[in-house]
XYZ file of C-alpha atoms in Angstrom:
354
model
C -10.902 -3.599 -34.968
C -10.566 -1.276 -37.937
C -6.943 -0.544 -38.916
C -6.547 3.223 -38.892
C -2.949 3.593 -37.691
C 0.401 2.383 -38.984
C 0.437 -1.414 -39.239
C 3.112 -1.697 -36.538
C 1.049 0.466 -34.205
C -2.097 -1.554 -34.871
C -0.277 -4.810 -34.155
C 1.130 -3.393 -30.920
C -2.308 -2.158 -29.802
C -3.763 -5.605 -30.414
C -1.053 -7.296 -28.361
C -0.862 -4.803 -25.501
C -4.530 -3.954 -24.978
C -6.431 -6.947 -26.313
C -4.156 -10.019 -26.223
C -2.833 -9.098 -22.795
C -1.822 -12.634 -21.802
C 0.062 -13.406 -25.027
C 3.508 -12.818 -23.504
C 4.429 -10.687 -26.512
C 4.887 -7.341 -24.768
C 8.547 -6.996 -25.787
C 7.626 -7.580 -29.411
C 4.866 -4.978 -29.219
C 7.109 -2.399 -27.547
C 9.732 -2.961 -30.222
C 7.125 -2.299 -32.918
C 6.046 0.933 -31.233
C 9.656 2.067 -30.837
C 10.368 1.265 -34.477
C 7.377 3.293 -35.661
C 8.178 6.112 -33.238
C 11.759 6.282 -34.472
C 10.328 6.740 -37.967
C 8.474 9.847 -36.749
C 5.054 8.335 -35.983
C 3.355 10.507 -33.345
C 0.620 7.949 -32.677
C 3.299 5.378 -31.836
C 4.803 7.777 -29.305
C 1.411 8.217 -27.623
C 0.740 4.493 -27.258
C 4.324 3.874 -26.192
C 3.911 6.470 -23.451
C 0.667 4.878 -22.263
C 2.501 1.584 -21.785
C 4.529 3.159 -18.975
C 1.712 5.007 -17.183
C 0.618 2.209 -14.862
C -2.507 0.145 -14.324
C -5.029 2.846 -15.293
C -3.602 2.857 -18.805
C -2.555 -0.737 -19.437
C -3.468 -3.965 -17.689
C -0.858 -5.014 -15.075
C -0.886 -8.517 -16.563
C 1.053 -7.156 -19.548
C 3.987 -6.772 -17.175
C 5.422 -3.334 -18.022
C 6.899 -1.345 -15.140
C 5.671 2.197 -14.634
C 7.997 4.986 -15.802
C 6.154 8.290 -16.008
C 9.266 10.297 -16.858
C 9.738 8.277 -20.033
C 5.992 8.310 -20.698
C 5.887 12.111 -20.589
C 8.842 12.320 -22.968
C 6.857 10.148 -25.370
C 3.785 12.353 -24.985
C 5.842 15.465 -25.765
C 7.025 13.826 -28.968
C 3.516 12.656 -29.837
C 2.152 16.189 -29.654
C 5.042 17.662 -31.606
C 4.504 15.052 -34.328
C 0.847 16.048 -34.802
C -0.877 12.970 -33.345
C -4.588 13.605 -32.818
C -4.940 10.699 -30.384
C -1.865 11.951 -28.536
C -3.331 15.432 -28.143
C -6.743 14.022 -27.225
C -5.505 11.330 -24.859
C -3.044 13.424 -22.860
C -5.833 15.794 -21.822
C -6.910 13.183 -19.224
C -3.521 12.992 -17.551
C -3.835 15.247 -14.506
C -0.176 16.053 -13.921
C 0.976 16.094 -17.544
C 1.794 19.569 -18.854
C 2.443 19.923 -22.602
C 5.703 21.670 -23.405
C 4.106 24.563 -25.261
C 1.255 24.968 -22.793
C -1.382 23.671 -25.171
C -2.602 20.255 -26.244
C -3.652 21.492 -29.682
C -0.940 21.539 -32.328
C -1.117 22.026 -36.102
C -2.643 20.792 -38.311
C -5.420 21.072 -35.692
C -6.471 24.505 -34.514
C -9.202 23.794 -31.976
C -10.358 21.168 -29.528
C -13.410 20.596 -31.721
C -11.161 19.646 -34.626
C -9.388 17.174 -32.356
C -12.720 15.711 -31.276
C -13.808 15.261 -34.864
C -10.546 13.551 -35.810
C -10.731 10.993 -32.991
C -14.512 10.574 -33.300
C -14.131 9.750 -36.991
C -11.728 6.933 -36.118
C -14.142 5.691 -33.459
C -17.106 5.753 -35.827
C -14.981 3.885 -38.381
C -14.672 1.091 -35.847
C -11.444 1.722 -33.939
C -12.110 0.424 -30.429
C -9.367 2.356 -28.641
C -10.680 5.611 -30.092
C -14.140 4.715 -28.750
C -12.434 4.291 -25.395
C -10.993 7.810 -25.636
C -14.409 9.257 -26.445
C -15.911 7.390 -23.482
C -13.240 8.934 -21.280
C -14.190 12.400 -22.526
C -17.765 11.863 -21.378
C -16.836 10.069 -18.132
C -14.372 12.747 -16.982
C -16.518 15.607 -18.357
C -13.737 16.687 -20.709
C -16.452 16.856 -23.343
C -17.218 20.242 -21.829
C -13.815 21.489 -22.969
C -14.183 20.020 -26.436
C -17.689 21.425 -26.888
C -16.919 24.676 -25.035
C -19.929 24.479 -22.742
C -20.834 24.438 -19.072
C -22.760 21.200 -18.491
C -25.988 21.140 -16.489
C -27.265 18.136 -14.547
C -29.225 16.822 -17.523
C -26.190 16.969 -19.769
C -24.015 15.234 -17.158
C -26.601 12.452 -16.944
C -26.545 12.066 -20.721
C -22.748 12.020 -20.779
C -22.637 9.281 -18.128
C -25.073 7.252 -20.230
C -23.019 7.798 -23.374
C -19.797 6.890 -21.557
C -21.415 3.672 -20.317
C -22.604 2.806 -23.835
C -19.154 3.331 -25.329
C -17.372 1.477 -22.516
C -19.768 -1.460 -22.966
C -18.960 -1.608 -26.670
C -15.242 -1.503 -25.878
C -15.513 -4.350 -23.357
C -17.548 -6.500 -25.724
C -14.877 -5.883 -28.361
C -12.232 -7.158 -25.922
C -10.808 -3.963 -24.378
C -10.563 -4.852 -20.693
C -9.273 -1.493 -19.442
C -12.730 -0.055 -20.170
C -14.166 -2.141 -17.304
C -13.233 -0.055 -14.215
C -15.039 3.094 -15.332
C -17.993 1.105 -16.679
C -18.393 -0.641 -13.333
C -18.098 2.706 -11.543
C -20.983 4.111 -13.584
C -23.135 1.026 -13.022
C -22.549 0.869 -9.261
C -22.205 4.515 -8.202
C -25.092 6.270 -9.885
C -22.626 8.762 -11.362
C -24.396 11.978 -12.372
C -27.774 10.431 -11.671
C -27.285 7.360 -13.854
C -29.360 4.425 -12.545
C -27.526 2.006 -10.259
C -27.472 -1.385 -11.973
C -25.809 -3.906 -9.677
C -26.888 -6.931 -11.713
C -25.516 -5.365 -14.875
C -22.288 -4.548 -13.053
C -22.002 -8.154 -11.865
C -22.500 -9.285 -15.464
C -19.572 -7.180 -16.677
C -17.392 -8.183 -13.727
C -17.999 -11.801 -14.746
C -17.051 -10.922 -18.333
C -13.866 -9.337 -16.994
C -13.035 -12.445 -14.975
C -13.540 -14.563 -18.105
C -11.094 -12.198 -19.833
C -8.644 -12.921 -16.991
C -8.694 -9.323 -15.760
C -7.196 -9.486 -12.278
C -9.317 -6.917 -10.463
C -12.497 -8.577 -11.749
C -11.284 -11.954 -10.499
C -10.611 -10.346 -7.118
C -14.106 -8.833 -6.997
C -15.696 -12.204 -7.659
C -13.392 -13.649 -5.013
C -14.778 -11.089 -2.560
C -18.304 -12.170 -3.450
C -17.450 -15.820 -2.807
C -15.824 -14.884 0.508
C -18.888 -12.946 1.631
C -21.062 -15.925 0.744
C -18.869 -18.308 2.742
C -17.485 -20.032 -0.364
C -13.897 -19.808 0.815
C -12.368 -22.400 -1.508
C -13.713 -20.557 -4.548
C -12.554 -17.244 -3.088
C -9.035 -18.577 -2.650
C -8.962 -19.774 -6.240
C -10.094 -16.406 -7.579
C -7.606 -14.477 -5.438
C -4.769 -16.698 -6.634
C -5.878 -16.158 -10.228
C -5.935 -12.406 -9.633
C -2.383 -12.507 -8.266
C -1.276 -14.531 -11.293
C -2.653 -11.678 -13.408
C -0.725 -9.055 -11.423
C -3.563 -7.682 -9.295
C -1.586 -6.436 -6.283
C -4.668 -5.832 -4.124
C -5.378 -9.561 -4.081
C -2.459 -10.012 -1.670
C -4.420 -7.977 0.877
C -7.517 -10.110 0.357
C -5.558 -13.336 0.809
C -3.638 -12.126 3.833
C -6.815 -10.913 5.498
C -8.308 -14.416 5.367
C -5.654 -15.748 7.770
C -5.324 -12.881 10.269
C -6.860 -12.462 13.731
C -10.350 -11.732 12.418
C -10.005 -13.795 9.258
C -12.648 -16.238 8.123
C -10.136 -19.089 7.815
C -8.184 -20.701 10.667
C -5.535 -18.346 12.038
C -2.258 -18.715 10.167
C -0.062 -15.715 10.850
C 2.858 -17.017 8.806
C 0.691 -17.333 5.720
C -0.925 -13.945 6.413
C 2.506 -12.369 6.809
C 3.702 -13.917 3.549
C 0.839 -12.441 1.536
C 0.755 -9.082 3.290
C 4.497 -8.493 2.972
C 4.304 -9.172 -0.771
C 1.379 -6.776 -0.986
C 3.268 -4.136 0.986
C 6.251 -4.394 -1.364
C 3.913 -3.575 -4.264
C 1.528 -1.185 -2.480
C 3.501 0.414 0.366
C 0.790 2.978 1.173
C -2.178 0.554 1.189
C -3.817 1.320 4.550
C -5.406 -2.106 4.882
C -2.100 -3.884 4.373
C -0.306 -1.501 6.740
C -2.941 -2.030 9.445
C -2.963 -5.823 9.230
C 0.823 -6.086 9.106
C 1.050 -3.634 11.986
C -1.373 -5.734 14.025
C 0.650 -8.910 13.466
C 3.855 -7.198 14.557
C 2.075 -5.606 17.528
C 0.404 -8.752 18.821
C 2.755 -11.491 17.621
C 1.886 -15.146 18.048
C 2.436 -18.509 16.395
C 6.204 -18.124 16.858
C 6.185 -14.631 15.366
C 7.808 -12.264 17.846
C 6.382 -8.831 18.559
C 8.211 -6.093 16.675
C 6.963 -2.796 18.030
C 9.139 -0.625 15.835
C 7.666 -2.162 12.696
C 4.191 -2.181 14.236
C 4.402 1.508 15.061
C 5.798 2.469 11.635
C 3.054 0.603 9.776
C 0.147 1.671 11.979
C 1.372 5.266 11.929
C 1.577 5.223 8.130
C -1.996 3.954 7.914
C -3.139 6.663 10.330
C -1.324 9.386 8.372
C -3.099 8.116 5.259
C -6.508 8.556 6.873
C -7.239 5.252 8.632
C -8.260 5.110 12.300
C -8.664 1.308 12.318
C -5.421 0.683 14.232
C -5.617 3.671 16.551
C -6.048 1.456 19.633
C -2.693 -0.226 18.990
C -1.038 2.984 17.830
C -2.335 4.756 20.927
C -0.962 1.972 23.121
C 2.438 2.382 21.452
C 2.466 6.045 22.440
C 1.129 5.288 25.921
C 3.727 2.626 26.726
C 6.612 3.827 24.567
C 6.483 0.799 22.260
C 8.465 1.491 19.102
C 8.329 5.239 19.743
C 8.855 7.766 22.501
C 6.021 7.922 25.047
C 3.473 10.666 24.401
C 0.496 10.632 26.757
C -1.424 13.331 24.898
C -1.064 11.598 21.544
C -2.063 8.321 23.160
C -5.207 9.914 24.562
C -6.112 11.392 21.183
C -5.639 8.106 19.341
C -7.396 5.919 21.888
C -10.410 8.230 21.772
C -10.667 7.509 18.021
C -11.104 3.773 18.674
C -13.303 3.462 21.775
C -14.677 0.020 20.992
C -11.369 -1.823 20.675
C -8.959 -2.805 23.422
C -5.616 -1.009 23.411
C -3.913 -3.936 25.104
């Protein structure tokens, strides 16, 4: 990767976004803080990204999310004239720059910002390629180019985003994979669906020890009846901090799981997943079912069952409406409500409420 930032910033980028399993996150953060304290706006931008969660840095790096601190860093990045800071914060939906504009001197237009970041990308900086890909993927290019895109232009932007994301992945930038896979599997803006190509890049991601890619291959093994391989991939994904893998593992051992029923093991995985993803509807439903039905020396706990199934329902899932309806009908974990019970049971006509 071409070195176009301060040496400390470049070293930190390499550790945090490329050598994600090096165990050197503290060292990299210290380098970014040192450069930031010397007035480096780029350092503030990358430091902020470290605390923005899994869409900005791989969970395997092991940095807890702290958006309040991240936004403080972004404010400083913009005030210190960082082009990548101005460019990159445009994708953050709930970030509002202090002065109401992303563009700060010495830049006077979005086009100038584009040119500054594009020049770094064309000079070989992989992360700047990633930012350009984002501009095409999220249609922010329309703001930079001051145009209203038509369907043809959107198609071209999806293709250009895919090209840039592919280059980033092949250069070792794993966080480019989710959007690349989305383009290849969704037909975004009319782009051709390429499942085989997507599978190829998922395999590359698994080889890079990217947790969500390992989980996706685990799902493939599970669907093909290769349960031992699936278990291995899910465990690898958990080791690389992919929280969703707890759901996949727990599901294997529940009432409709593909492995022999083991509610204690299911509960172990699902509770860990719930601690990390408290609003995950799948986890809430499966945990709720275990507490509702009990078994294997696990006592029914209707209060927990109701709370979990109700949370899943409030978040848009009707999967557990038979059990939730029965809770309302019989007053299990909540006050009886015949009308609510009727409504919920009607949403799940093919499952027993008992």
